[in-house]
Short mmCIF file of C-alpha atoms in Angstrom, two decimals:
data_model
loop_
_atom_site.label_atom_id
_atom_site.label_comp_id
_atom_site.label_asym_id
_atom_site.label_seq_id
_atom_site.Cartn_x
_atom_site.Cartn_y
_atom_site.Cartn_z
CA UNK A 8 142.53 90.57 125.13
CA UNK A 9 140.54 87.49 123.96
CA UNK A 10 141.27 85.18 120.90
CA UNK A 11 139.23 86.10 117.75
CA UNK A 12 138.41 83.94 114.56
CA UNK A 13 137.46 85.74 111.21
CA UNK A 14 135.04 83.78 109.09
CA UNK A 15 134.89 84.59 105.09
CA UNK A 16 132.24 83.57 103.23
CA UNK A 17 133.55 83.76 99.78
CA UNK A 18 131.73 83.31 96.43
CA UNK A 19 133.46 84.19 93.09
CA UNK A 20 135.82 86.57 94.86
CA UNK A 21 138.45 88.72 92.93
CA UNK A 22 141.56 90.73 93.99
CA UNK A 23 139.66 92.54 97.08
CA UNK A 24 139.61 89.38 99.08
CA UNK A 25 143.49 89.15 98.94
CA UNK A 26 143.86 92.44 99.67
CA UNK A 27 141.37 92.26 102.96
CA UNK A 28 143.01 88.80 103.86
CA UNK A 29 146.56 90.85 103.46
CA UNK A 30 145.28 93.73 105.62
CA UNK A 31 144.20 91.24 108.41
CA UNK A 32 147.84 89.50 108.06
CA UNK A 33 149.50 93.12 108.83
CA UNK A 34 146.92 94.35 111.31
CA UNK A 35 147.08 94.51 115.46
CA UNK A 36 143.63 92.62 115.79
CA UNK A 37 144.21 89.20 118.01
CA UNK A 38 143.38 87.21 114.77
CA UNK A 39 144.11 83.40 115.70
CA UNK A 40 141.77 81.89 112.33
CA UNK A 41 141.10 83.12 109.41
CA UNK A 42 138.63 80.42 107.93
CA UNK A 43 137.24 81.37 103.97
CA UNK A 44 134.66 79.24 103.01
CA UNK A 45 134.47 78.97 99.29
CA UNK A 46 130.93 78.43 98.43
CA UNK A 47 131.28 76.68 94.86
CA UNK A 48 133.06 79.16 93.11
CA UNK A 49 133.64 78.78 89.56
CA UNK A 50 136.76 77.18 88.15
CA UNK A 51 137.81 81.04 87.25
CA UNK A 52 138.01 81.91 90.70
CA UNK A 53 139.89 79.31 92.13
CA UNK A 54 143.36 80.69 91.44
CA UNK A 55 142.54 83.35 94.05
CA UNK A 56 142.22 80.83 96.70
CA UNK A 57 145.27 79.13 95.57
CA UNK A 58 146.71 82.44 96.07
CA UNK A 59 145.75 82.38 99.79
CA UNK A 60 146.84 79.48 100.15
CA UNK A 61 149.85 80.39 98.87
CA UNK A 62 150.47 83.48 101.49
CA UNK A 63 151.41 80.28 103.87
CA UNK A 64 150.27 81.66 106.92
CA UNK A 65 149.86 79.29 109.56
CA UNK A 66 145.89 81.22 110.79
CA UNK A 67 144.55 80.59 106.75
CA UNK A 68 142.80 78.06 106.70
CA UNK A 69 140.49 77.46 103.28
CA UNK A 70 137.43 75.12 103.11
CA UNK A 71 135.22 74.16 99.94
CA UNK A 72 132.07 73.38 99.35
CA UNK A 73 132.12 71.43 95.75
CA UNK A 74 128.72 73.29 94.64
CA UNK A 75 126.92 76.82 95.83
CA UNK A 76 124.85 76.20 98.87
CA UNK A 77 124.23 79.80 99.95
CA UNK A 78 126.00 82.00 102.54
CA UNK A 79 124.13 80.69 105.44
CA UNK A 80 125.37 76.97 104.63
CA UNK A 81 129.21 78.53 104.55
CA UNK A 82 129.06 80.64 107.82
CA UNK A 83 127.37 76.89 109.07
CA UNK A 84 130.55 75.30 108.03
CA UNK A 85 133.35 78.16 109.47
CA UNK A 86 131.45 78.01 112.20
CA UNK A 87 131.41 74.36 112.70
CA UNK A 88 135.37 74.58 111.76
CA UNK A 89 136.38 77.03 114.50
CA UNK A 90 134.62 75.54 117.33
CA UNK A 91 136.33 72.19 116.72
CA UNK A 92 140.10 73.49 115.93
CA UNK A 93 139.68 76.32 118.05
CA UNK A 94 138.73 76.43 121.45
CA UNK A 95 140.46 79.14 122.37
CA UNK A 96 138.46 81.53 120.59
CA UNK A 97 135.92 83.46 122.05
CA UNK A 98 134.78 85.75 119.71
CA UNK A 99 133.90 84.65 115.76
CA UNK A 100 134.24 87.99 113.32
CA UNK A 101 132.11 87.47 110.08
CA UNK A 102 133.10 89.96 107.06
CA UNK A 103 132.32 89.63 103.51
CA UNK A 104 134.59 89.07 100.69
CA UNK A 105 134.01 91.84 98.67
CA UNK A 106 136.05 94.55 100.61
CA UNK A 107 132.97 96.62 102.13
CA UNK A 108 134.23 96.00 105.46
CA UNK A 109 137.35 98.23 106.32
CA UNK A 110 139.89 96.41 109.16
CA UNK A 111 139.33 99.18 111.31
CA UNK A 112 135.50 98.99 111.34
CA UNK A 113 136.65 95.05 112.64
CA UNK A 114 138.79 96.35 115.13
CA UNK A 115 136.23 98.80 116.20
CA UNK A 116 133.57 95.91 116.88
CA UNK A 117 136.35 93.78 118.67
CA UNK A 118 136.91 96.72 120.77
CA UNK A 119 132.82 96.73 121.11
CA UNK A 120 133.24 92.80 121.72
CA UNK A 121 135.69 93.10 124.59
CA UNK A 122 133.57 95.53 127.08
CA UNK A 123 130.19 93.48 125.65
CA UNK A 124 131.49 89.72 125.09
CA UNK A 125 128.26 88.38 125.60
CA UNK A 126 126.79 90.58 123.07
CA UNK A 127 126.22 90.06 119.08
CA UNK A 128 127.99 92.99 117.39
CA UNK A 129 127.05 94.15 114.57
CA UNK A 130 128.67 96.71 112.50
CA UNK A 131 125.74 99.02 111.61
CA UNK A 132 126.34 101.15 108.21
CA UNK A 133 125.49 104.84 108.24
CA UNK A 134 123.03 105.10 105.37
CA UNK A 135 122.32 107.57 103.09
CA UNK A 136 120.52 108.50 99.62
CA UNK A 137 123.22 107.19 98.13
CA UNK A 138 123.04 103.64 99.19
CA UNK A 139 122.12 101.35 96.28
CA UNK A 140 118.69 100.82 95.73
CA UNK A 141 119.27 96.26 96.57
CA UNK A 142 120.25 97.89 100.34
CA UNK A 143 117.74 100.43 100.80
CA UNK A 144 115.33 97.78 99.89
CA UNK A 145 116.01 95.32 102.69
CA UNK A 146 117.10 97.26 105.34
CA UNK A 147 114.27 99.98 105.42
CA UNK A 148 111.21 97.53 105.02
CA UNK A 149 112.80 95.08 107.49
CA UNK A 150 114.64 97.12 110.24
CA UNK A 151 111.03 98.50 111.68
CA UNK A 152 109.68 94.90 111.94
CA UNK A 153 112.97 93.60 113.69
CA UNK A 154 112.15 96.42 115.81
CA UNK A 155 108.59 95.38 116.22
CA UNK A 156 108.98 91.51 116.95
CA UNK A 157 112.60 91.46 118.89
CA UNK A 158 112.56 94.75 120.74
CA UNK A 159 115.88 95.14 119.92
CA UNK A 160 117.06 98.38 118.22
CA UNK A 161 119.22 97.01 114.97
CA UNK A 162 119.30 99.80 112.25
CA UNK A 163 121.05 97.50 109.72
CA UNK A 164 119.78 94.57 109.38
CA UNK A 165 121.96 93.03 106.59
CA UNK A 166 124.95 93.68 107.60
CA UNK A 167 127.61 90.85 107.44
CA UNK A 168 130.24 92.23 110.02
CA UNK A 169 129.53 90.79 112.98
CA UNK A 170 131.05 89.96 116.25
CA UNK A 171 129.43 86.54 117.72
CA UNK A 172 130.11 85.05 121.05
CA UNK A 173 130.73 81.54 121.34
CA UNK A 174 128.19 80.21 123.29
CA UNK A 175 125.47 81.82 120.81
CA UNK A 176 127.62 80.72 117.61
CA UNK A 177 126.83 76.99 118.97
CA UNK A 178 123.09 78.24 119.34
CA UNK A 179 123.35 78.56 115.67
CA UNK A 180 124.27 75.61 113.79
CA UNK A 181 121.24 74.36 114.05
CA UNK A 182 119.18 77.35 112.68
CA UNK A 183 117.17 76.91 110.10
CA UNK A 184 117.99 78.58 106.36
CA UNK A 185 121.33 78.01 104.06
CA UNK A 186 120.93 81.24 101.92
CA UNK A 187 120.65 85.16 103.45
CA UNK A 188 117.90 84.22 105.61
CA UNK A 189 120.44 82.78 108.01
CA UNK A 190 121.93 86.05 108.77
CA UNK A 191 118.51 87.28 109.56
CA UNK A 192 117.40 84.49 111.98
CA UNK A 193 120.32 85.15 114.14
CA UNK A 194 119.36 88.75 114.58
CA UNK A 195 115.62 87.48 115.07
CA UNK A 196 116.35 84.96 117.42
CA UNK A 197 119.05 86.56 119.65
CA UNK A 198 116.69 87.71 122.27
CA UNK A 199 115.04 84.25 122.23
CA UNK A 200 118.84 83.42 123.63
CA UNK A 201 119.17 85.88 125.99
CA UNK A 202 121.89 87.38 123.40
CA UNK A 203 122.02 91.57 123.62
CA UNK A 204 122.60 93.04 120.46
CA UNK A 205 124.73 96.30 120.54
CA UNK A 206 125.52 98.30 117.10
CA UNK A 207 128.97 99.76 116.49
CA UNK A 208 128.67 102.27 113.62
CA UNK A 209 130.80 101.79 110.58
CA UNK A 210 131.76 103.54 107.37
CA UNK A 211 129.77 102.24 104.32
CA UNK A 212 131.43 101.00 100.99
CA UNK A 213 129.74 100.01 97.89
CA UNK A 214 131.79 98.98 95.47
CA UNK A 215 130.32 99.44 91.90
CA UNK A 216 126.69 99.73 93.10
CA UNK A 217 127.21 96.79 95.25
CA UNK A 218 127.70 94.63 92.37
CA UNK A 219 129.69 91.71 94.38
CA UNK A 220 126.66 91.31 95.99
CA UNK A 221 124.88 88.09 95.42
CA UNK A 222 121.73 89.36 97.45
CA UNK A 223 118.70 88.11 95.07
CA UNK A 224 116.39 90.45 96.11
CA UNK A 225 113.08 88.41 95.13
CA UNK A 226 114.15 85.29 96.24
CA UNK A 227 115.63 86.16 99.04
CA UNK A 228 113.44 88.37 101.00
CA UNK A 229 110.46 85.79 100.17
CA UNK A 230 112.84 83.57 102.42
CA UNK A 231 113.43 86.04 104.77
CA UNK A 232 110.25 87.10 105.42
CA UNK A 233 108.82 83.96 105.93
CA UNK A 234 110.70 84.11 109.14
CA UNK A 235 107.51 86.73 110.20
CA UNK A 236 105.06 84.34 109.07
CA UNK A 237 106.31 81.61 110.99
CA UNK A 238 105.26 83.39 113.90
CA UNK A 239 101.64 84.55 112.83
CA UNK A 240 100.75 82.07 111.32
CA UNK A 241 100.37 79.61 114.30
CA UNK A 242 98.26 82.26 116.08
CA UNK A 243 96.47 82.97 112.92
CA UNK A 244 95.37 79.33 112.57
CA UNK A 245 94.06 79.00 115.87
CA UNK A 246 92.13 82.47 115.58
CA UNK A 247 90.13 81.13 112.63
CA UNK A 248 89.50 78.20 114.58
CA UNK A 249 88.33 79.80 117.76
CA UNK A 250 86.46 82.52 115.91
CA UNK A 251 84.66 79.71 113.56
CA UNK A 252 83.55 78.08 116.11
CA UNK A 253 82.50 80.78 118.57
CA UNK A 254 80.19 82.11 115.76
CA UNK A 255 78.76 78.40 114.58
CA UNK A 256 77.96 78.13 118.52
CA UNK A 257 75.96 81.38 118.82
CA UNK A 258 74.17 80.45 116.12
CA UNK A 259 73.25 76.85 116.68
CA UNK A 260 72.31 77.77 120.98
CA UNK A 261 69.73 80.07 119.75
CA UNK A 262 68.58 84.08 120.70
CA UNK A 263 68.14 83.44 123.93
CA UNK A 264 70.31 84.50 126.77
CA UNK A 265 72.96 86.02 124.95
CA UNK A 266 75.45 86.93 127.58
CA UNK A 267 75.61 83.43 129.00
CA UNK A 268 75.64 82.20 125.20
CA UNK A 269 78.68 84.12 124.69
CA UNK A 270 80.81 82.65 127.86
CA UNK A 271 79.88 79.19 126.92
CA UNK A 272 80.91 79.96 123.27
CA UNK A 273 84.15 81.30 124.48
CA UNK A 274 84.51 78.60 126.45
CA UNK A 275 84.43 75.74 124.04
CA UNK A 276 85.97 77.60 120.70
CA UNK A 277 88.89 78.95 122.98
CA UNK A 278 89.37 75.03 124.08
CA UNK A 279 89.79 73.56 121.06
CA UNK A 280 91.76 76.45 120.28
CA UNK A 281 93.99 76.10 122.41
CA UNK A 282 95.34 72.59 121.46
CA UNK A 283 95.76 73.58 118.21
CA UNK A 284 97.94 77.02 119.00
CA UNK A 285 100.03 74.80 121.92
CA UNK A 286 100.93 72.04 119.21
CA UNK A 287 102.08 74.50 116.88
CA UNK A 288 104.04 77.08 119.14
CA UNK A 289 105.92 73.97 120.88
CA UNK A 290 106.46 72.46 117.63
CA UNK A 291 106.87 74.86 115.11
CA UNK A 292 107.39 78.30 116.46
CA UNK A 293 109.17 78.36 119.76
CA UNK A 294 110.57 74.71 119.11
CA UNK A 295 110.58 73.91 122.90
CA UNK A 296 108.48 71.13 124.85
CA UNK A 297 108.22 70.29 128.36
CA UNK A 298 105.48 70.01 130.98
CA UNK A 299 107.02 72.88 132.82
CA UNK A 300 105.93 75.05 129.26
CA UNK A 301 102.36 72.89 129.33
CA UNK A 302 101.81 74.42 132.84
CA UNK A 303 102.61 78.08 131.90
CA UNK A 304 100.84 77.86 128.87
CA UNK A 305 97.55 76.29 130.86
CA UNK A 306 97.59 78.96 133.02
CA UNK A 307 97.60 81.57 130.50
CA UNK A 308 95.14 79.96 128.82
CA UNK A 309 92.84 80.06 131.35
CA UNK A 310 93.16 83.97 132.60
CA UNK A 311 93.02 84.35 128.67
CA UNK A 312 89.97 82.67 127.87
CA UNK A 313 88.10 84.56 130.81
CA UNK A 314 89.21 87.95 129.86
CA UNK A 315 87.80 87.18 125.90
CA UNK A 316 84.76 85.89 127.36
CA UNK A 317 84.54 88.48 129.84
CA UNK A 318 85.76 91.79 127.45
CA UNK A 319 83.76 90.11 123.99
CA UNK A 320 80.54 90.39 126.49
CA UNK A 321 81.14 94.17 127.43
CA UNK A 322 82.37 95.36 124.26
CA UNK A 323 79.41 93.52 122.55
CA UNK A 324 76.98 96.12 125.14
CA UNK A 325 78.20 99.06 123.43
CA UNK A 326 77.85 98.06 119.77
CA UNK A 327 74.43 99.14 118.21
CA UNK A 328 71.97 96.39 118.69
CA UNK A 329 71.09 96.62 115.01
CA UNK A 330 73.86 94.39 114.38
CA UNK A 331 71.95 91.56 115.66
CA UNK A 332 74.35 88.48 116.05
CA UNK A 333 77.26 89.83 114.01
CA UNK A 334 77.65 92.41 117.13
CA UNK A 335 79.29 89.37 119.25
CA UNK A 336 81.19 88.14 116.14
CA UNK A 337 82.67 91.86 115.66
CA UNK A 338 83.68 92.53 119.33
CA UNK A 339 85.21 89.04 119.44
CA UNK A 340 87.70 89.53 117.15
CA UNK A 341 88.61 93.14 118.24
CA UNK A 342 89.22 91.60 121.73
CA UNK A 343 91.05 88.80 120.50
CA UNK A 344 93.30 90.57 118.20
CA UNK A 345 94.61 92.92 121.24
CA UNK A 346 94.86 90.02 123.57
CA UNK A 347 96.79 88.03 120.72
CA UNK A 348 99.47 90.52 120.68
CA UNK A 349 99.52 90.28 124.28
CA UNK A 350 100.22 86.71 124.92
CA UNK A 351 102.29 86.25 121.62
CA UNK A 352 104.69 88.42 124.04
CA UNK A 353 104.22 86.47 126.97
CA UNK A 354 104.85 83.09 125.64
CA UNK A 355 108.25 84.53 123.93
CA UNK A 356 109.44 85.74 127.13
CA UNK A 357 107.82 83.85 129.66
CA UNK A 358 106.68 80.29 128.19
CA UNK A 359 109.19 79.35 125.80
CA UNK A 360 112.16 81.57 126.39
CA UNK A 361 115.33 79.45 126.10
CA UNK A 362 118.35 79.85 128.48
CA UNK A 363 121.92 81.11 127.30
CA UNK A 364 123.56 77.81 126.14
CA UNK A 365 126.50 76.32 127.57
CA UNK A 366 129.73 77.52 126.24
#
C-alpha cells in the first residue's frame, strides 16, 4: 500500500479537530503526515493547536500562517510542506477541520486512490433536501457547468475530501486563487492535466447547519465564477472584434456583389481577429506558448475562417431578403457562435493541452 499525507486546513477550530486528528492516530490508514495549517486563527483558538502539539506524535506536524489568507493559500502551504519532507508520499488526503469528514469515508477514497493513483478523488456527498441552503447553493448552480466546460462528471463540487496524486499536487502550487476558488480550479483544470477525476460516495455531516463553515457565499462564488469568465471572455473579445469589423466592411464596400463582399469581409475581420484571440488564449487562458501551439492554432484558423465565410454566405441565402444588410450581420453571428463552441474545444484538447507533469 502507498504512503499517504493528510493535509488540514484549519481556521478557528474547536474540539472536533482533536477528535478527527485522534481518530486518524488510532486508525489502519497508511498515514505518514498529518500537516494542519492554521490559517490565522484567533488567539482563542490557539490552545487547540497546542493541544496537538501536545499529542507528541512524531506524523503532526503544525504550520502557521500569522494572519488569514484563505483556504487555498493553506492547502498551498501543506502542500508545499509535504513534497519537501516527504517524498515518500504518493497520495495527499485533504479533509476539513470541522469533523464532516468521517475516517472511514478517508479510507474509502484511499482504497479508491490505490486501484486509481493517477486519479483526483473526491469524496462526493449524497445530497438531499436537507442539506443547508450555503451547500445547495454552490453545488447545484455549479456542478452542471463543471459538467459543461470539463466533461468530467463531479456531482459535488465543494467538497474538501480529496485524494490528490503527486505529480498533479505539484501542478498546483502555482494555481491561481488563495480563498475557495482554489479548490475549484483544481477540479476545473484537472482535465487540462490529463488528471481523471473519479467520485467515491460519502456520508454527509452538517454540523449545526454547517456553521464551521467559513464559505462566504457572495464573495466567494463571485471568485469562483470568474474562473468561467476567464474562458469566455477571450473568445468574447475577439467576437466583437471580428463581428465589428465584418459589418463596418459590408458597409463601407458597397451593395454590390454581396457574396464576394462577404468572403473578403470574413477574411479581413477574422484576421485581425485572430491575433487578438491567440494573444489572449496563450497568455491568459490556456497559459501555454510555443510555435508548435502557433502552428496548430494557424491551421485552425484557417479551416475556421473558410467555413464562417463559407456557412455566413449560405445561411445569409435563406434569410428573407427584407433584411437588407443586417441579413449577413445576423447569419454571421449564428455561424460564429456554433463554430466558437467548436474550436473553444479544440484548442483545450488539441492546441494547448498540457502533458501530465513530472513526478
Amino acid at each position: 500500500m502507498k504512503a499517504y499525507g493528510v493535509l488540514i486546513p484549519a481556521l478557528n477550530p474547536d474540539e472536533k479537530l482533536l477528535d478527527l486528528i485522534q481518530e486518524l492516530l488510532e486508525s489502519s490508514v497508511p498515514v505518514q503526515a498529518l500537516v494542519v495549517v492554521d490559517d490565522g486563527s484567533d488567539q482563542q483558538a490557539q490552545p487547540i493547536f497546542q493541544r496537538l502539539a501536545d499529542m507528541e506524535d512524531e506524523r503532526i506536524r503544525i504550520l502557521h500562517h500569522e494572519v488569514n489568507r484563505g483556504k487555498g493559500a493553506a492547502l498551498k502551504t501543506g502542500f508545499k510542506y509535504i513534497l519537501e519532507n516527504f517524498p515518500q508520499i504518493q497520495g495527499i488526503a485533504t479533509m476539513d477541520a470541522d469533523g464532516q469528514h468521517p475516517v472511514d469515508a478517508l479510507a474509502a477514497c484511499i482504497h479508491q486512490f490505490e486501484k486509481h493513483p493517477q486519479d483526483l478523488i473526491i469524496g462526493a456527498r449524497q445530497f438531499t433536501n436537507q442539506i443547508p441552503w450555503r451547500s445547495q447553493f454552490g453545488n447545484v448552480l455549479t456542478r452542471k457547468l463543471v459538467r459543461m466546460l470539463t466533461r468530467q462528471n463531479i456531482s459535488d463540487t465543494q467538497t474538501g475530501l480529496r485524494v490528490i496524486p503527486r505529480s498533479y499536487v505539484r501542478q498546483l502550487l502555482s494555481f491561481p486563487g488563495e480563498r475557495f476558488e482554489f479548490e475549484f480550479d483544481m477540479l476545473l483544470r484537472a482535465r487540462k492535466f490529463q488528471v481523471k477525476i473519479t467520485e467515491q460516495p460519502i456520508p454527509t455531516i452538517y454540523l449545526d447547519g454547517n456553521k464551521s463553515s467559513h464559505f462566504r457565499v457572495v464573495r466567494d462564488s463571485v471568485a469562483i465564477y470568474a474562473r468561467f469568465l476567464k474562458f469566455a471572455m477571450s473568445g468574447l473579445i475577439s467576437f466583437l472584434v471580428d463581428v465589428g469589423l465584418f459589418e463596418l466592411m459590408i458597409v463601407l464596400m458597397g451593395k454590390e456583389l454581396l457574396g464576394e463582399r462577404i468572403i473578403v469581409a470574413t477574411i479581413v475581420s477574422r484576421l485581425l481577429s485572430a491575433m487578438v484571440n491567440y494573444t489572449l488564449n496563450h497568455r491568459v487562458v490556456f497559459g501555454k506558448q510555443g510555435r508548435q501551439t502557433v502552428i496548430k492554432y494557424g491551421v485552425l484558423f484557417i479551416i475556421q475562417m473558410f467555413a464562417s465565410g463559407y456557412l455566413t454566405d449560405l445561411v445569409t441565402g435563406w434569410l428573407p431578403h427584407s433584411q437588407g444588410s443586417v441579413a449577413p450581420l445576423i447569419a454571421k453571428i449564428v455561424v460564429d457562435f456554433t463554430l466558437f463552441i467548436i474550436s473553444y474545444q479544440i484548442q483545450r484538447d488539441l492546441i494547448f493541452k498540457e502533458k501530465r507533469g513530472a513526478d
